[in-house]
Amino acid sequence: FESTIISLSHFITFCSHSLKKKMIPSTLFRSTRQGLRACRTPFTRSMATGPQSGGEISDDLLEKLGNLSTQALVDGLWVMGWPNAQIDGSRALHSSHKCVGRAVTLQFMPARPDIAADKPKAGDSPEYEAFEKCGPNEVLVMASVGKWDSVGGDIKFLRLKQRNIGGLVTDGSVRDTDEIINYGFPCFSYSTTARQGPAFMQPWKCNDVVSVGGVAVRPGDAIVGDQDGVVVVPAKVADKVYSIAHGREEIEEIIKEELIKNPGPPGIYYPFMSGKIQVDSPLGKLLATKGITPENSNQFEGSADW
């Protein structure tokens, strides 16, 4: 670009010299100078933004997803070719905690005086906007800045208890742990901490696409959490993920039942890949005795519908 500017400058010098000798019209010289000024003017462009939500999940489907294990959901997304959907590091605060709900997202930003000054104040703060969007069928997903930064504690989260939310998930930390456990709603976080959050970050935006633990979460996605972790099921493919994951769990139960009845190494039947089971394999023959065939299952070679 710099070489282009230099070349144009040489050209204008030539034009100026030629103009004095009346070798070129003055109108051409003026238009050339105007073009050069346009080249030097910084150019800005507004970028397009896609929709925040990827689709809608019915209450019925949400309940079905919540009845599946997180590992079955991860496996379902994996065989479809989707990227990692587990929020690594977000673990249950208590052994009894399990959650399912549609994502309501909240994005934090690193602390900066102008951000703190410009964000809506008091009850209009983005975090409280997010709180009010939550209920029994929603999970609040809080995208932290750091793993050890607190996204909230007992006083703020009292409102989540009052809203009877389906759960809270964050890649940051929470504080006032005992009180949060007493509140009763499922909570999944990277860890617990005593330090406050506002010294390090500020809530900035409600219900936009966020990255939590390196996983993209869109508002309305299904969030399922259990003792193994938290999985994000994209709303756009939730029906298909359920179909695959449910089919897997049915087959795993049959395998386990068979191995209890006839003890032996599980390798004859397990592991298996959804959409790749051979009809004439030991597993395929076992499934046939239970009425599961390529005609009614998408787990076999040639029957995959994704």
PDB file of C-alpha atoms in Angstrom:
ATOM      1  CA  PHE A   1       0.000   0.000   0.000  1.00  0.00           C
ATOM      2  CA  GLU A   2       2.852   2.394   0.873  1.00  0.00           C
ATOM      3  CA  SER A   3       4.488   1.745  -2.505  1.00  0.00           C
ATOM      4  CA  THR A   4       1.173   2.605  -4.170  1.00  0.00           C
ATOM      5  CA  ILE A   5       1.046   5.928  -2.313  1.00  0.00           C
ATOM      6  CA  ILE A   6       4.631   6.716  -3.338  1.00  0.00           C
ATOM      7  CA  SER A   7       3.865   5.888  -6.963  1.00  0.00           C
ATOM      8  CA  LEU A   8       0.785   8.118  -6.891  1.00  0.00           C
ATOM      9  CA  SER A   9       2.840  10.919  -5.353  1.00  0.00           C
ATOM     10  CA  HIS A  10       5.350  10.635  -8.193  1.00  0.00           C
ATOM     11  CA  PHE A  11       2.461  10.675 -10.631  1.00  0.00           C
ATOM     12  CA  ILE A  12       1.051  13.879  -9.106  1.00  0.00           C
ATOM     13  CA  THR A  13       4.484  15.518  -9.273  1.00  0.00           C
ATOM     14  CA  PHE A  14       4.610  14.590 -12.956  1.00  0.00           C
ATOM     15  CA  CYS A  15       1.088  15.933 -13.477  1.00  0.00           C
ATOM     16  CA  SER A  16       1.933  19.183 -11.734  1.00  0.00           C
ATOM     17  CA  HIS A  17       4.981  19.649 -13.930  1.00  0.00           C
ATOM     18  CA  SER A  18       2.976  18.761 -17.028  1.00  0.00           C
ATOM     19  CA  LEU A  19       0.155  21.085 -16.002  1.00  0.00           C
ATOM     20  CA  LYS A  20       2.536  24.027 -15.891  1.00  0.00           C
ATOM     21  CA  LYS A  21       3.543  23.179 -19.415  1.00  0.00           C
ATOM     22  CA  LYS A  22      -0.143  22.716 -20.351  1.00  0.00           C
ATOM     23  CA  MET A  23       0.552  19.129 -21.424  1.00  0.00           C
ATOM     24  CA  ILE A  24      -2.634  17.808 -19.628  1.00  0.00           C
ATOM     25  CA  PRO A  25      -5.995  19.422 -18.829  1.00  0.00           C
ATOM     26  CA  SER A  26      -6.311  20.932 -15.334  1.00  0.00           C
ATOM     27  CA  THR A  27      -9.601  19.034 -14.777  1.00  0.00           C
ATOM     28  CA  LEU A  28      -7.747  15.691 -15.025  1.00  0.00           C
ATOM     29  CA  PHE A  29      -5.178  16.867 -12.487  1.00  0.00           C
ATOM     30  CA  ARG A  30      -7.907  17.910 -10.001  1.00  0.00           C
ATOM     31  CA  SER A  31      -9.700  14.559 -10.300  1.00  0.00           C
ATOM     32  CA  THR A  32      -6.418  12.695  -9.762  1.00  0.00           C
ATOM     33  CA  ARG A  33      -5.707  14.610  -6.546  1.00  0.00           C
ATOM     34  CA  GLN A  34      -9.237  13.937  -5.297  1.00  0.00           C
ATOM     35  CA  GLY A  35      -8.750  10.216  -5.975  1.00  0.00           C
ATOM     36  CA  LEU A  36      -5.498  10.191  -4.007  1.00  0.00           C
ATOM     37  CA  ARG A  37      -7.171  11.886  -1.025  1.00  0.00           C
ATOM     38  CA  ALA A  38      -9.888   9.222  -1.129  1.00  0.00           C
ATOM     39  CA  CYS A  39      -7.210   6.493  -1.044  1.00  0.00           C
ATOM     40  CA  ARG A  40      -5.681   8.028   2.079  1.00  0.00           C
ATOM     41  CA  THR A  41      -9.012   8.316   3.913  1.00  0.00           C
ATOM     42  CA  PRO A  42      -9.428   5.503   6.510  1.00  0.00           C
ATOM     43  CA  PHE A  43     -12.266   3.266   5.513  1.00  0.00           C
ATOM     44  CA  THR A  44     -14.725   1.696   7.945  1.00  0.00           C
ATOM     45  CA  ARG A  45     -17.206  -1.072   7.415  1.00  0.00           C
ATOM     46  CA  SER A  46     -20.085  -2.241   9.578  1.00  0.00           C
ATOM     47  CA  MET A  47     -20.094  -6.010  10.055  1.00  0.00           C
ATOM     48  CA  ALA A  48     -23.217  -8.153   9.840  1.00  0.00           C
ATOM     49  CA  THR A  49     -24.359 -10.124  12.889  1.00  0.00           C
ATOM     50  CA  GLY A  50     -26.223 -13.410  12.734  1.00  0.00           C
ATOM     51  CA  PRO A  51     -29.234 -14.305  14.895  1.00  0.00           C
ATOM     52  CA  GLN A  52     -28.514 -14.970  18.564  1.00  0.00           C
ATOM     53  CA  SER A  53     -30.721 -18.062  18.824  1.00  0.00           C
ATOM     54  CA  GLY A  54     -30.390 -21.156  16.676  1.00  0.00           C
ATOM     55  CA  GLY A  55     -33.949 -22.380  17.144  1.00  0.00           C
ATOM     56  CA  GLU A  56     -36.565 -23.388  19.711  1.00  0.00           C
ATOM     57  CA  ILE A  57     -36.759 -26.447  21.940  1.00  0.00           C
ATOM     58  CA  SER A  58     -40.165 -27.598  23.201  1.00  0.00           C
ATOM     59  CA  ASP A  59     -40.783 -28.400  26.865  1.00  0.00           C
ATOM     60  CA  ASP A  60     -41.346 -32.037  25.899  1.00  0.00           C
ATOM     61  CA  LEU A  61     -38.005 -32.340  24.110  1.00  0.00           C
ATOM     62  CA  LEU A  62     -36.265 -30.478  26.915  1.00  0.00           C
ATOM     63  CA  GLU A  63     -37.545 -33.017  29.441  1.00  0.00           C
ATOM     64  CA  LYS A  64     -36.419 -35.909  27.231  1.00  0.00           C
ATOM     65  CA  LEU A  65     -32.919 -34.449  26.888  1.00  0.00           C
ATOM     66  CA  GLY A  66     -32.743 -34.045  30.661  1.00  0.00           C
ATOM     67  CA  ASN A  67     -33.446 -37.751  31.121  1.00  0.00           C
ATOM     68  CA  LEU A  68     -30.321 -38.675  29.153  1.00  0.00           C
ATOM     69  CA  SER A  69     -26.763 -38.790  30.460  1.00  0.00           C
ATOM     70  CA  THR A  70     -24.322 -36.102  29.398  1.00  0.00           C
ATOM     71  CA  GLN A  71     -22.024 -38.748  27.903  1.00  0.00           C
ATOM     72  CA  ALA A  72     -24.802 -40.017  25.612  1.00  0.00           C
ATOM     73  CA  LEU A  73     -25.421 -36.452  24.421  1.00  0.00           C
ATOM     74  CA  VAL A  74     -21.702 -35.873  23.795  1.00  0.00           C
ATOM     75  CA  ASP A  75     -21.521 -39.119  21.830  1.00  0.00           C
ATOM     76  CA  GLY A  76     -24.583 -38.113  19.805  1.00  0.00           C
ATOM     77  CA  LEU A  77     -23.027 -34.806  18.784  1.00  0.00           C
ATOM     78  CA  TRP A  78     -19.680 -36.460  18.113  1.00  0.00           C
ATOM     79  CA  VAL A  79     -20.999 -38.989  15.571  1.00  0.00           C
ATOM     80  CA  MET A  80     -22.781 -36.093  13.821  1.00  0.00           C
ATOM     81  CA  GLY A  81     -19.418 -34.391  13.388  1.00  0.00           C
ATOM     82  CA  TRP A  82     -20.115 -31.473  15.715  1.00  0.00           C
ATOM     83  CA  PRO A  83     -17.254 -29.979  17.767  1.00  0.00           C
ATOM     84  CA  ASN A  84     -16.738 -30.496  21.493  1.00  0.00           C
ATOM     85  CA  ALA A  85     -19.930 -29.670  23.368  1.00  0.00           C
ATOM     86  CA  GLN A  86     -18.818 -30.268  26.963  1.00  0.00           C
ATOM     87  CA  ILE A  87     -17.978 -27.193  29.033  1.00  0.00           C
ATOM     88  CA  ASP A  88     -14.709 -28.464  30.451  1.00  0.00           C
ATOM     89  CA  GLY A  89     -14.051 -27.524  34.066  1.00  0.00           C
ATOM     90  CA  SER A  90     -17.639 -26.658  34.958  1.00  0.00           C
ATOM     91  CA  ARG A  91     -18.475 -29.106  37.732  1.00  0.00           C
ATOM     92  CA  ALA A  92     -21.441 -29.630  40.057  1.00  0.00           C
ATOM     93  CA  LEU A  93     -21.211 -27.676  43.290  1.00  0.00           C
ATOM     94  CA  HIS A  94     -22.965 -30.536  45.113  1.00  0.00           C
ATOM     95  CA  SER A  95     -23.304 -34.255  44.358  1.00  0.00           C
ATOM     96  CA  SER A  96     -27.096 -33.907  44.123  1.00  0.00           C
ATOM     97  CA  HIS A  97     -26.990 -31.269  41.416  1.00  0.00           C
ATOM     98  CA  LYS A  98     -28.367 -32.055  37.972  1.00  0.00           C
ATOM     99  CA  CYS A  99     -29.804 -29.502  35.557  1.00  0.00           C
ATOM    100  CA  VAL A 100     -31.610 -29.125  32.266  1.00  0.00           C
ATOM    101  CA  GLY A 101     -32.949 -25.973  30.675  1.00  0.00           C
ATOM    102  CA  ARG A 102     -32.757 -23.499  27.822  1.00  0.00           C
ATOM    103  CA  ALA A 103     -29.735 -21.227  27.943  1.00  0.00           C
ATOM    104  CA  VAL A 104     -30.058 -17.611  29.050  1.00  0.00           C
ATOM    105  CA  THR A 105     -26.585 -16.147  28.552  1.00  0.00           C
ATOM    106  CA  LEU A 106     -24.640 -13.403  30.286  1.00  0.00           C
ATOM    107  CA  GLN A 107     -21.294 -12.088  29.030  1.00  0.00           C
ATOM    108  CA  PHE A 108     -18.737 -10.527  31.390  1.00  0.00           C
ATOM    109  CA  MET A 109     -15.990  -8.163  30.236  1.00  0.00           C
ATOM    110  CA  PRO A 110     -12.649  -7.345  31.893  1.00  0.00           C
ATOM    111  CA  ALA A 111     -12.960  -4.456  34.344  1.00  0.00           C
ATOM    112  CA  ARG A 112     -12.361  -1.018  32.812  1.00  0.00           C
ATOM    113  CA  PRO A 113     -13.500   2.337  34.198  1.00  0.00           C
ATOM    114  CA  ASP A 114     -15.402   3.411  31.086  1.00  0.00           C
ATOM    115  CA  ILE A 115     -17.173   0.038  30.833  1.00  0.00           C
ATOM    116  CA  ALA A 116     -18.171   0.265  34.493  1.00  0.00           C
ATOM    117  CA  ALA A 117     -19.442   3.803  33.898  1.00  0.00           C
ATOM    118  CA  ASP A 118     -21.346   3.004  30.702  1.00  0.00           C
ATOM    119  CA  LYS A 119     -23.117  -0.224  31.639  1.00  0.00           C
ATOM    120  CA  PRO A 120     -26.712   0.161  32.872  1.00  0.00           C
ATOM    121  CA  LYS A 121     -26.845   0.749  36.597  1.00  0.00           C
ATOM    122  CA  ALA A 122     -28.564  -0.909  39.542  1.00  0.00           C
ATOM    123  CA  GLY A 123     -31.582  -3.025  38.631  1.00  0.00           C
ATOM    124  CA  ASP A 124     -31.058  -2.383  34.913  1.00  0.00           C
ATOM    125  CA  SER A 125     -27.662  -4.107  34.929  1.00  0.00           C
ATOM    126  CA  PRO A 126     -27.360  -6.884  32.320  1.00  0.00           C
ATOM    127  CA  GLU A 127     -26.979  -9.542  35.025  1.00  0.00           C
ATOM    128  CA  TYR A 128     -30.355  -8.655  36.551  1.00  0.00           C
ATOM    129  CA  GLU A 129     -31.924  -8.546  33.109  1.00  0.00           C
ATOM    130  CA  ALA A 130     -30.665 -12.113  32.651  1.00  0.00           C
ATOM    131  CA  PHE A 131     -31.971 -13.160  36.079  1.00  0.00           C
ATOM    132  CA  GLU A 132     -35.500 -12.053  35.188  1.00  0.00           C
ATOM    133  CA  LYS A 133     -35.472 -14.114  31.989  1.00  0.00           C
ATOM    134  CA  CYS A 134     -34.853 -17.291  34.004  1.00  0.00           C
ATOM    135  CA  GLY A 135     -37.377 -19.735  35.410  1.00  0.00           C
ATOM    136  CA  PRO A 136     -37.714 -23.493  35.998  1.00  0.00           C
ATOM    137  CA  ASN A 137     -37.004 -24.312  32.327  1.00  0.00           C
ATOM    138  CA  GLU A 138     -33.997 -22.003  31.941  1.00  0.00           C
ATOM    139  CA  VAL A 139     -30.337 -22.342  32.882  1.00  0.00           C
ATOM    140  CA  LEU A 140     -28.332 -19.156  33.387  1.00  0.00           C
ATOM    141  CA  VAL A 141     -25.011 -19.469  31.542  1.00  0.00           C
ATOM    142  CA  MET A 142     -22.460 -16.911  32.758  1.00  0.00           C
ATOM    143  CA  ALA A 143     -19.365 -16.434  30.576  1.00  0.00           C
ATOM    144  CA  SER A 144     -16.649 -15.358  33.002  1.00  0.00           C
ATOM    145  CA  VAL A 145     -13.402 -13.575  32.236  1.00  0.00           C
ATOM    146  CA  GLY A 146     -11.254 -15.748  34.503  1.00  0.00           C
ATOM    147  CA  LYS A 147     -11.636 -19.153  36.115  1.00  0.00           C
ATOM    148  CA  TRP A 148     -11.160 -17.776  39.609  1.00  0.00           C
ATOM    149  CA  ASP A 149     -13.291 -14.645  39.222  1.00  0.00           C
ATOM    150  CA  SER A 150     -16.597 -14.681  41.082  1.00  0.00           C
ATOM    151  CA  VAL A 151     -19.742 -14.382  38.977  1.00  0.00           C
ATOM    152  CA  GLY A 152     -21.836 -13.897  42.129  1.00  0.00           C
ATOM    153  CA  GLY A 153     -22.722 -15.010  45.624  1.00  0.00           C
ATOM    154  CA  ASP A 154     -25.509 -15.292  48.157  1.00  0.00           C
ATOM    155  CA  ILE A 155     -27.205 -11.882  47.878  1.00  0.00           C
ATOM    156  CA  LYS A 156     -27.303 -11.760  44.078  1.00  0.00           C
ATOM    157  CA  PHE A 157     -28.226 -15.408  43.729  1.00  0.00           C
ATOM    158  CA  LEU A 158     -31.056 -15.145  46.232  1.00  0.00           C
ATOM    159  CA  ARG A 159     -33.006 -13.806  43.267  1.00  0.00           C
ATOM    160  CA  LEU A 160     -32.241 -16.991  41.310  1.00  0.00           C
ATOM    161  CA  LYS A 161     -33.678 -19.017  44.161  1.00  0.00           C
ATOM    162  CA  GLN A 162     -36.792 -16.827  44.094  1.00  0.00           C
ATOM    163  CA  ARG A 163     -37.059 -17.349  40.336  1.00  0.00           C
ATOM    164  CA  ASN A 164     -36.769 -21.129  40.887  1.00  0.00           C
ATOM    165  CA  ILE A 165     -34.323 -21.394  38.002  1.00  0.00           C
ATOM    166  CA  GLY A 166     -33.380 -24.673  36.357  1.00  0.00           C
ATOM    167  CA  GLY A 167     -29.693 -24.112  37.066  1.00  0.00           C
ATOM    168  CA  LEU A 168     -26.604 -21.931  36.844  1.00  0.00           C
ATOM    169  CA  VAL A 169     -23.529 -22.779  34.757  1.00  0.00           C
ATOM    170  CA  THR A 170     -20.287 -20.810  34.555  1.00  0.00           C
ATOM    171  CA  ASP A 171     -16.652 -21.237  33.584  1.00  0.00           C
ATOM    172  CA  GLY A 172     -15.799 -18.889  36.453  1.00  0.00           C
ATOM    173  CA  SER A 173     -16.198 -19.356  40.196  1.00  0.00           C
ATOM    174  CA  VAL A 174     -18.905 -18.673  42.776  1.00  0.00           C
ATOM    175  CA  ARG A 175     -18.638 -17.618  46.391  1.00  0.00           C
ATOM    176  CA  ASP A 176     -20.755 -18.071  49.529  1.00  0.00           C
ATOM    177  CA  THR A 177     -20.809 -21.748  48.603  1.00  0.00           C
ATOM    178  CA  ASP A 178     -22.736 -23.092  51.606  1.00  0.00           C
ATOM    179  CA  GLU A 179     -25.509 -20.565  51.109  1.00  0.00           C
ATOM    180  CA  ILE A 180     -25.805 -21.304  47.395  1.00  0.00           C
ATOM    181  CA  ILE A 181     -26.081 -25.025  48.137  1.00  0.00           C
ATOM    182  CA  ASN A 182     -28.812 -24.210  50.661  1.00  0.00           C
ATOM    183  CA  TYR A 183     -30.695 -22.258  47.981  1.00  0.00           C
ATOM    184  CA  GLY A 184     -31.311 -25.582  46.267  1.00  0.00           C
ATOM    185  CA  PHE A 185     -30.898 -24.753  42.581  1.00  0.00           C
ATOM    186  CA  PRO A 186     -28.270 -26.740  40.612  1.00  0.00           C
ATOM    187  CA  CYS A 187     -24.987 -24.882  40.243  1.00  0.00           C
ATOM    188  CA  PHE A 188     -22.013 -25.815  38.058  1.00  0.00           C
ATOM    189  CA  SER A 189     -18.812 -23.779  38.223  1.00  0.00           C
ATOM    190  CA  TYR A 190     -15.081 -24.055  37.680  1.00  0.00           C
ATOM    191  CA  SER A 191     -14.470 -23.634  41.389  1.00  0.00           C
ATOM    192  CA  THR A 192     -15.338 -21.597  44.463  1.00  0.00           C
ATOM    193  CA  THR A 193     -13.610 -18.419  45.582  1.00  0.00           C
ATOM    194  CA  ALA A 194     -13.647 -15.804  48.314  1.00  0.00           C
ATOM    195  CA  ARG A 195     -12.635 -12.861  46.157  1.00  0.00           C
ATOM    196  CA  GLN A 196     -15.152 -10.510  44.611  1.00  0.00           C
ATOM    197  CA  GLY A 197     -15.861 -10.294  40.896  1.00  0.00           C
ATOM    198  CA  PRO A 198     -16.326  -6.539  40.225  1.00  0.00           C
ATOM    199  CA  ALA A 199     -12.620  -5.890  40.819  1.00  0.00           C
ATOM    200  CA  PHE A 200     -11.849  -8.040  37.791  1.00  0.00           C
ATOM    201  CA  MET A 201     -14.878  -7.978  35.472  1.00  0.00           C
ATOM    202  CA  GLN A 202     -18.237  -6.406  34.731  1.00  0.00           C
ATOM    203  CA  PRO A 203     -21.493  -7.930  33.408  1.00  0.00           C
ATOM    204  CA  TRP A 204     -21.938  -6.496  29.923  1.00  0.00           C
ATOM    205  CA  LYS A 205     -24.458  -8.256  27.702  1.00  0.00           C
ATOM    206  CA  CYS A 206     -27.508 -10.484  28.129  1.00  0.00           C
ATOM    207  CA  ASN A 207     -28.627 -13.185  25.683  1.00  0.00           C
ATOM    208  CA  ASP A 208     -25.970 -13.064  23.012  1.00  0.00           C
ATOM    209  CA  VAL A 209     -23.800 -15.892  21.708  1.00  0.00           C
ATOM    210  CA  VAL A 210     -21.049 -16.522  24.291  1.00  0.00           C
ATOM    211  CA  SER A 211     -18.004 -18.749  24.707  1.00  0.00           C
ATOM    212  CA  VAL A 212     -18.011 -20.706  27.969  1.00  0.00           C
ATOM    213  CA  GLY A 213     -15.025 -22.921  28.619  1.00  0.00           C
ATOM    214  CA  GLY A 214     -14.240 -22.706  24.904  1.00  0.00           C
ATOM    215  CA  VAL A 215     -17.716 -23.923  23.892  1.00  0.00           C
ATOM    216  CA  ALA A 216     -20.153 -21.720  21.972  1.00  0.00           C
ATOM    217  CA  VAL A 217     -23.541 -21.251  23.643  1.00  0.00           C
ATOM    218  CA  ARG A 218     -26.485 -19.603  21.922  1.00  0.00           C
ATOM    219  CA  PRO A 219     -29.564 -18.424  23.812  1.00  0.00           C
ATOM    220  CA  GLY A 220     -32.142 -21.194  23.687  1.00  0.00           C
ATOM    221  CA  ASP A 221     -29.643 -24.062  23.414  1.00  0.00           C
ATOM    222  CA  ALA A 222     -30.334 -26.959  25.771  1.00  0.00           C
ATOM    223  CA  ILE A 223     -27.985 -27.097  28.757  1.00  0.00           C
ATOM    224  CA  VAL A 224     -27.738 -30.474  30.491  1.00  0.00           C
ATOM    225  CA  GLY A 225     -25.567 -31.019  33.557  1.00  0.00           C
ATOM    226  CA  ASP A 226     -24.848 -34.003  35.784  1.00  0.00           C
ATOM    227  CA  GLN A 227     -21.949 -35.373  37.828  1.00  0.00           C
ATOM    228  CA  ASP A 228     -19.873 -35.902  34.676  1.00  0.00           C
ATOM    229  CA  GLY A 229     -20.114 -32.282  33.552  1.00  0.00           C
ATOM    230  CA  VAL A 230     -22.196 -29.889  31.455  1.00  0.00           C
ATOM    231  CA  VAL A 231     -23.123 -30.366  27.784  1.00  0.00           C
ATOM    232  CA  VAL A 232     -24.517 -27.814  25.325  1.00  0.00           C
ATOM    233  CA  VAL A 233     -27.025 -29.255  22.859  1.00  0.00           C
ATOM    234  CA  PRO A 234     -27.524 -26.790  19.966  1.00  0.00           C
ATOM    235  CA  ALA A 235     -31.209 -26.009  19.490  1.00  0.00           C
ATOM    236  CA  LYS A 236     -30.884 -26.426  15.730  1.00  0.00           C
ATOM    237  CA  VAL A 237     -30.073 -30.149  16.024  1.00  0.00           C
ATOM    238  CA  ALA A 238     -31.612 -31.018  19.413  1.00  0.00           C
ATOM    239  CA  ASP A 239     -34.175 -33.446  17.940  1.00  0.00           C
ATOM    240  CA  LYS A 240     -31.530 -35.421  16.066  1.00  0.00           C
ATOM    241  CA  VAL A 241     -29.133 -35.448  19.028  1.00  0.00           C
ATOM    242  CA  TYR A 242     -31.895 -36.863  21.214  1.00  0.00           C
ATOM    243  CA  SER A 243     -32.692 -39.561  18.655  1.00  0.00           C
ATOM    244  CA  ILE A 244     -29.069 -40.730  18.492  1.00  0.00           C
ATOM    245  CA  ALA A 245     -28.347 -40.429  22.222  1.00  0.00           C
ATOM    246  CA  HIS A 246     -31.583 -42.166  23.250  1.00  0.00           C
ATOM    247  CA  GLY A 247     -30.858 -45.025  20.845  1.00  0.00           C
ATOM    248  CA  ARG A 248     -27.358 -45.374  22.280  1.00  0.00           C
ATOM    249  CA  GLU A 249     -28.594 -45.547  25.850  1.00  0.00           C
ATOM    250  CA  GLU A 250     -31.119 -48.246  24.959  1.00  0.00           C
ATOM    251  CA  ILE A 251     -28.373 -50.357  23.396  1.00  0.00           C
ATOM    252  CA  GLU A 252     -25.988 -49.794  26.313  1.00  0.00           C
ATOM    253  CA  GLU A 253     -28.661 -51.054  28.716  1.00  0.00           C
ATOM    254  CA  ILE A 254     -29.110 -54.203  26.621  1.00  0.00           C
ATOM    255  CA  ILE A 255     -25.331 -54.793  26.593  1.00  0.00           C
ATOM    256  CA  LYS A 256     -25.080 -54.309  30.356  1.00  0.00           C
ATOM    257  CA  GLU A 257     -28.033 -56.637  30.971  1.00  0.00           C
ATOM    258  CA  GLU A 258     -26.405 -59.315  28.786  1.00  0.00           C
ATOM    259  CA  LEU A 259     -23.036 -59.015  30.538  1.00  0.00           C
ATOM    260  CA  ILE A 260     -24.694 -59.345  33.951  1.00  0.00           C
ATOM    261  CA  LYS A 261     -26.530 -62.463  32.769  1.00  0.00           C
ATOM    262  CA  ASN A 262     -23.480 -63.919  30.995  1.00  0.00           C
ATOM    263  CA  PRO A 263     -20.336 -62.464  32.631  1.00  0.00           C
ATOM    264  CA  GLY A 264     -17.403 -61.914  30.313  1.00  0.00           C
ATOM    265  CA  PRO A 265     -15.225 -59.250  28.646  1.00  0.00           C
ATOM    266  CA  PRO A 266     -17.408 -56.454  27.207  1.00  0.00           C
ATOM    267  CA  GLY A 267     -15.278 -56.206  24.065  1.00  0.00           C
ATOM    268  CA  ILE A 268     -17.563 -58.574  22.177  1.00  0.00           C
ATOM    269  CA  TYR A 269     -20.248 -55.878  22.198  1.00  0.00           C
ATOM    270  CA  TYR A 270     -18.632 -52.666  23.363  1.00  0.00           C
ATOM    271  CA  PRO A 271     -17.616 -50.027  22.451  1.00  0.00           C
ATOM    272  CA  PHE A 272     -19.745 -49.394  19.385  1.00  0.00           C
ATOM    273  CA  MET A 273     -20.312 -46.404  17.114  1.00  0.00           C
ATOM    274  CA  SER A 274     -23.784 -45.143  16.348  1.00  0.00           C
ATOM    275  CA  GLY A 275     -24.626 -45.640  12.685  1.00  0.00           C
ATOM    276  CA  LYS A 276     -21.909 -48.302  12.276  1.00  0.00           C
ATOM    277  CA  ILE A 277     -23.313 -51.455  13.942  1.00  0.00           C
ATOM    278  CA  GLN A 278     -23.141 -54.430  11.573  1.00  0.00           C
ATOM    279  CA  VAL A 279     -26.265 -56.618  11.408  1.00  0.00           C
ATOM    280  CA  ASP A 280     -24.227 -59.837  11.454  1.00  0.00           C
ATOM    281  CA  SER A 281     -21.930 -58.755  14.314  1.00  0.00           C
ATOM    282  CA  PRO A 282     -22.360 -60.202  17.845  1.00  0.00           C
ATOM    283  CA  LEU A 283     -23.944 -56.916  18.917  1.00  0.00           C
ATOM    284  CA  GLY A 284     -26.222 -56.808  15.882  1.00  0.00           C
ATOM    285  CA  LYS A 285     -27.423 -60.347  16.591  1.00  0.00           C
ATOM    286  CA  LEU A 286     -27.980 -59.547  20.284  1.00  0.00           C
ATOM    287  CA  LEU A 287     -30.037 -56.479  19.373  1.00  0.00           C
ATOM    288  CA  ALA A 288     -32.137 -58.518  16.938  1.00  0.00           C
ATOM    289  CA  THR A 289     -33.254 -60.732  19.834  1.00  0.00           C
ATOM    290  CA  LYS A 290     -34.575 -57.575  21.481  1.00  0.00           C
ATOM    291  CA  GLY A 291     -36.397 -56.405  18.364  1.00  0.00           C
ATOM    292  CA  ILE A 292     -33.890 -53.680  17.446  1.00  0.00           C
ATOM    293  CA  THR A 293     -33.065 -53.737  13.732  1.00  0.00           C
ATOM    294  CA  PRO A 294     -32.077 -51.301  10.958  1.00  0.00           C
ATOM    295  CA  GLU A 295     -35.807 -50.943  10.210  1.00  0.00           C
ATOM    296  CA  ASN A 296     -36.500 -49.232  13.558  1.00  0.00           C
ATOM    297  CA  SER A 297     -33.099 -47.931  14.695  1.00  0.00           C
ATOM    298  CA  ASN A 298     -30.624 -45.417  13.284  1.00  0.00           C
ATOM    299  CA  GLN A 299     -27.690 -47.113  15.018  1.00  0.00           C
ATOM    300  CA  PHE A 300     -26.865 -49.600  12.227  1.00  0.00           C
ATOM    301  CA  GLU A 301     -24.654 -49.344   9.174  1.00  0.00           C
ATOM    302  CA  GLY A 302     -26.816 -47.830   6.445  1.00  0.00           C
ATOM    303  CA  SER A 303     -29.570 -46.645   8.793  1.00  0.00           C
ATOM    304  CA  ALA A 304     -27.908 -43.468  10.061  1.00  0.00           C
ATOM    305  CA  ASP A 305     -30.151 -40.495   9.296  1.00  0.00           C
ATOM    306  CA  TRP A 306     -27.776 -37.636  10.027  1.00  0.00           C
TER     307      TRP A 306
END
